[in-house]
């Protein structure tokens, strides 16, 4: 259930979505399990366990969601994506994390609002877009860019985790083709990116060949994410589309400290709308789909709403709590 909060507060403001009330037993269990939170999130991200599709997905997919592919200009096979809704409507392009596939967005493909066309991309190196990795952030954005220029109206971008900086790269490089950006647990601050020794080991050719292609590709692009974010940071000021950030405050994979970095580097006027979710981890598309739908409605509504001067917003996460 979505709390009775002004999710569509003017851009530039920050709100905190409180965690549901817990019983004493639930609080005690949470306290005991808290030290294992990073390990649990890492395990779910790598294996996908606990991130199952919506129950209606297998039955409804063939009837309501179309498998599409687009020839890539760089000659690297095709860009695969899932499409649902009204062709010619407002394009909403969903970008998954690392690793991941377009099917992560099943909850946003089975019930598309009237007048919208939802397109969930398999980023290069994943799903239907082939096993050839694309480790550069700019290369990932360039592969998706034709979907921006195919429509007559600017598109809305939704980026989750690694897909967040891909969305920001697109918004900076094609400002006239992007109407709005929704970031969900998105990486942004290059100083927060750390490479674990096991990642370096897994990147060696011998071990990389032993891994499933999607895991090897994910490791390769994550190891190269920091320089991509450094280049992106210098260009964030070029983004003209309104940006909305949804961030779980218990996220250990992409920590909340990314939010003040974005607030400091995106254009000050009007500044990003920020929605902080107490006790939420990295997997918001599965745990809070209704809240994300509401946030997406806000992003789409930004284009039609008259601009308003923002209220003073918190300068840090500590102030926002």
Coordinates of N, CA, C and O in Angstrom, one line a residue, residues 123-185:
X123 N 19.7 -5.0 -22.3 CA 20.9 -4.2 -22.6 C 21.9 -5.1 -23.3 O 21.9 -6.3 -23.1
X124 N 22.8 -4.5 -24.1 CA 23.8 -5.4 -24.8 C 24.6 -6.3 -23.9 O 25.0 -5.9 -22.8
X125 N 24.6 -7.6 -24.2 CA 25.3 -8.6 -23.4 C 24.3 -9.4 -22.5 O 24.8 -10.3 -21.8
X126 N 23.0 -9.1 -22.6 CA 22.0 -9.7 -21.8 C 20.8 -10.1 -22.6 O 20.4 -9.4 -23.6
X127 N 20.1 -11.2 -22.2 CA 18.9 -11.6 -22.8 C 19.0 -11.7 -24.3 O 19.9 -12.4 -24.8
X128 N 18.0 -11.1 -25.0 CA 17.9 -11.2 -26.5 C 18.9 -10.3 -27.2 O 18.9 -10.3 -28.4
X129 N 19.7 -9.6 -26.5 CA 20.6 -8.7 -27.1 C 22.0 -9.3 -27.3 O 23.0 -8.6 -27.5
X130 N 22.1 -10.6 -27.2 CA 23.4 -11.3 -27.5 C 24.3 -11.4 -26.3 O 24.1 -10.8 -25.3
X131 N 25.3 -12.2 -26.5 CA 26.3 -12.4 -25.4 C 27.6 -11.6 -25.5 O 28.4 -11.7 -24.7
X132 N 27.6 -10.7 -26.5 CA 28.8 -9.9 -26.7 C 28.7 -8.7 -25.7 O 27.8 -7.9 -25.7
X133 N 29.7 -8.6 -24.8 CA 29.6 -7.6 -23.8 C 29.8 -6.2 -24.3 O 30.5 -6.0 -25.3
X134 N 29.2 -5.2 -23.7 CA 29.5 -3.8 -23.9 C 29.8 -3.2 -22.6 O 28.9 -2.9 -21.8
X135 N 31.1 -3.0 -22.3 CA 31.5 -2.6 -21.0 C 31.5 -1.1 -20.7 O 31.7 -0.7 -19.6
X136 N 31.4 -0.3 -21.8 CA 31.4 1.1 -21.6 C 30.0 1.7 -21.4 O 29.1 1.3 -22.1
X137 N 29.9 2.6 -20.4 CA 28.6 3.2 -20.1 C 28.1 3.9 -21.4 O 26.9 3.8 -21.7
X138 N 29.0 4.6 -22.0 CA 28.6 5.4 -23.2 C 28.2 4.4 -24.4 O 27.2 4.7 -25.1
X139 N 28.8 3.2 -24.4 CA 28.4 2.3 -25.5 C 27.0 1.7 -25.2 O 26.3 1.4 -26.1
X140 N 26.7 1.4 -23.9 CA 25.4 1.0 -23.5 C 24.3 2.0 -24.0 O 23.3 1.6 -24.5
X141 N 24.6 3.3 -23.7 CA 23.6 4.3 -24.0 C 23.5 4.4 -25.5 O 22.4 4.6 -26.1
X142 N 24.6 4.3 -26.3 CA 24.5 4.4 -27.7 C 23.7 3.3 -28.3 O 23.0 3.5 -29.4
X143 N 23.8 2.1 -27.7 CA 23.0 1.0 -28.3 C 21.5 1.2 -28.1 O 20.7 0.8 -28.9
X144 N 21.1 1.9 -27.0 CA 19.7 2.2 -26.7 C 19.1 3.4 -27.5 O 18.0 3.5 -27.7
X145 N 20.0 4.3 -27.8 CA 19.6 5.6 -28.4 C 18.7 5.5 -29.6 O 17.8 6.4 -29.7
X146 N 18.8 4.5 -30.5 CA 17.8 4.5 -31.6 C 16.3 4.4 -31.1 O 15.4 4.8 -31.8
X147 N 16.1 3.9 -29.9 CA 14.7 3.8 -29.4 C 14.2 5.2 -29.1 O 13.0 5.5 -29.1
X148 N 15.1 6.1 -28.8 CA 14.7 7.5 -28.5 C 14.3 8.2 -29.7 O 13.3 9.0 -29.7
X149 N 15.0 8.0 -30.8 CA 14.8 8.8 -32.0 C 13.7 8.1 -32.9 O 13.3 8.8 -33.9
X150 N 13.2 6.9 -32.5 CA 12.2 6.3 -33.4 C 10.8 6.9 -33.2 O 10.0 6.8 -34.1
X151 N 10.6 7.5 -32.0 CA 9.3 8.1 -31.8 C 9.2 9.5 -32.2 O 10.2 10.2 -32.4
X152 N 8.0 10.0 -32.3 CA 7.8 11.5 -32.7 C 7.9 12.4 -31.5 O 8.1 13.6 -31.6
X153 N 7.7 11.8 -30.2 CA 7.7 12.6 -29.0 C 8.9 12.2 -28.2 O 9.3 11.0 -28.2
X154 N 9.4 13.1 -27.3 CA 10.5 12.6 -26.4 C 10.0 11.5 -25.5 O 8.8 11.4 -25.2
X155 N 10.9 10.7 -25.1 CA 10.6 9.5 -24.3 C 10.9 9.7 -22.8 O 11.7 10.6 -22.5
X156 N 10.3 8.9 -22.0 CA 10.6 8.9 -20.5 C 11.5 7.7 -20.3 O 11.2 6.6 -20.8
X157 N 12.6 7.9 -19.5 CA 13.5 6.8 -19.2 C 13.4 6.4 -17.8 O 13.3 7.2 -16.9
X158 N 13.4 5.1 -17.6 CA 13.3 4.5 -16.2 C 14.6 3.6 -16.1 O 14.7 2.6 -16.8
X159 N 15.5 4.0 -15.2 CA 16.7 3.3 -15.0 C 16.9 2.7 -13.6 O 16.8 3.4 -12.7
X160 N 17.1 1.4 -13.6 CA 17.3 0.7 -12.3 C 18.7 0.3 -12.1 O 19.3 -0.3 -13.0
X161 N 19.4 0.6 -11.0 CA 20.7 0.2 -10.7 C 21.7 0.6 -11.8 O 21.8 1.8 -12.0
X162 N 22.4 -0.2 -12.5 CA 23.3 0.2 -13.5 C 22.5 0.9 -14.7 O 23.0 1.7 -15.4
X163 N 21.2 0.5 -14.8 CA 20.4 1.1 -15.8 C 20.2 2.6 -15.5 O 19.9 3.4 -16.5
X164 N 20.4 3.0 -14.3 CA 20.2 4.5 -13.9 C 21.3 5.3 -14.6 O 20.9 6.3 -15.3
X165 N 22.6 5.1 -14.5 CA 23.5 5.9 -15.2 C 23.4 5.8 -16.7 O 23.7 6.7 -17.4
X166 N 22.9 4.6 -17.2 CA 22.6 4.5 -18.7 C 21.6 5.6 -19.1 O 21.7 6.3 -20.1
X167 N 20.5 5.7 -18.2 CA 19.5 6.6 -18.5 C 20.0 8.1 -18.4 O 19.7 8.9 -19.3
X168 N 20.8 8.3 -17.4 CA 21.4 9.7 -17.3 C 22.3 10.0 -18.5 O 22.4 11.1 -19.0
X169 N 23.1 9.0 -18.9 CA 24.0 9.2 -20.1 C 23.1 9.6 -21.3 O 23.5 10.5 -22.1
X170 N 22.0 8.9 -21.5 CA 21.1 9.2 -22.6 C 20.5 10.6 -22.5 O 20.4 11.3 -23.5
X171 N 20.1 10.9 -21.3 CA 19.5 12.2 -21.1 C 20.5 13.4 -21.3 O 20.1 14.5 -21.8
X172 N 21.8 13.1 -21.0 CA 22.8 14.2 -21.2 C 23.1 14.3 -22.7 O 23.4 15.4 -23.2
X173 N 23.2 13.1 -23.4 CA 23.6 13.1 -24.8 C 22.4 13.5 -25.8 O 22.7 14.0 -26.9
X174 N 21.2 13.2 -25.4 CA 20.0 13.5 -26.2 C 19.0 14.3 -25.5 O 17.9 13.8 -25.3
X175 N 19.3 15.5 -25.0 CA 18.4 16.2 -24.1 C 17.1 16.6 -24.8 O 16.0 16.6 -24.1
X176 N 17.1 16.7 -26.1 CA 15.8 17.0 -26.8 C 14.9 15.8 -27.0 O 13.8 16.0 -27.5
X177 N 15.4 14.6 -26.7 CA 14.6 13.4 -27.0 C 14.2 12.8 -25.7 O 13.6 11.7 -25.7
X178 N 14.5 13.4 -24.5 CA 14.1 12.8 -23.2 C 13.2 13.7 -22.5 O 13.6 14.9 -22.3
X179 N 12.0 13.3 -22.1 CA 11.0 14.1 -21.5 C 11.1 14.0 -20.0 O 10.7 14.9 -19.3
X180 N 11.7 13.0 -19.4 CA 11.8 12.8 -18.0 C 12.6 11.5 -17.7 O 12.7 10.6 -18.5
X181 N 13.1 11.5 -16.5 CA 14.0 10.4 -16.0 C 13.5 9.9 -14.6 O 13.4 10.8 -13.7
X182 N 13.3 8.6 -14.5 CA 13.0 8.0 -13.2 C 14.2 7.1 -12.8 O 14.5 6.1 -13.5
X183 N 14.9 7.4 -11.8 CA 16.0 6.6 -11.3 C 15.6 5.8 -10.1 O 15.0 6.3 -9.2
X184 N 16.0 4.5 -10.1 CA 15.6 3.6 -9.0 C 16.9 2.9 -8.5 O 17.5 2.2 -9.2
X185 N 17.3 3.3 -7.3 CA 18.5 2.7 -6.8 C 19.7 2.8 -7.7 O 20.4 1.8 -8.0

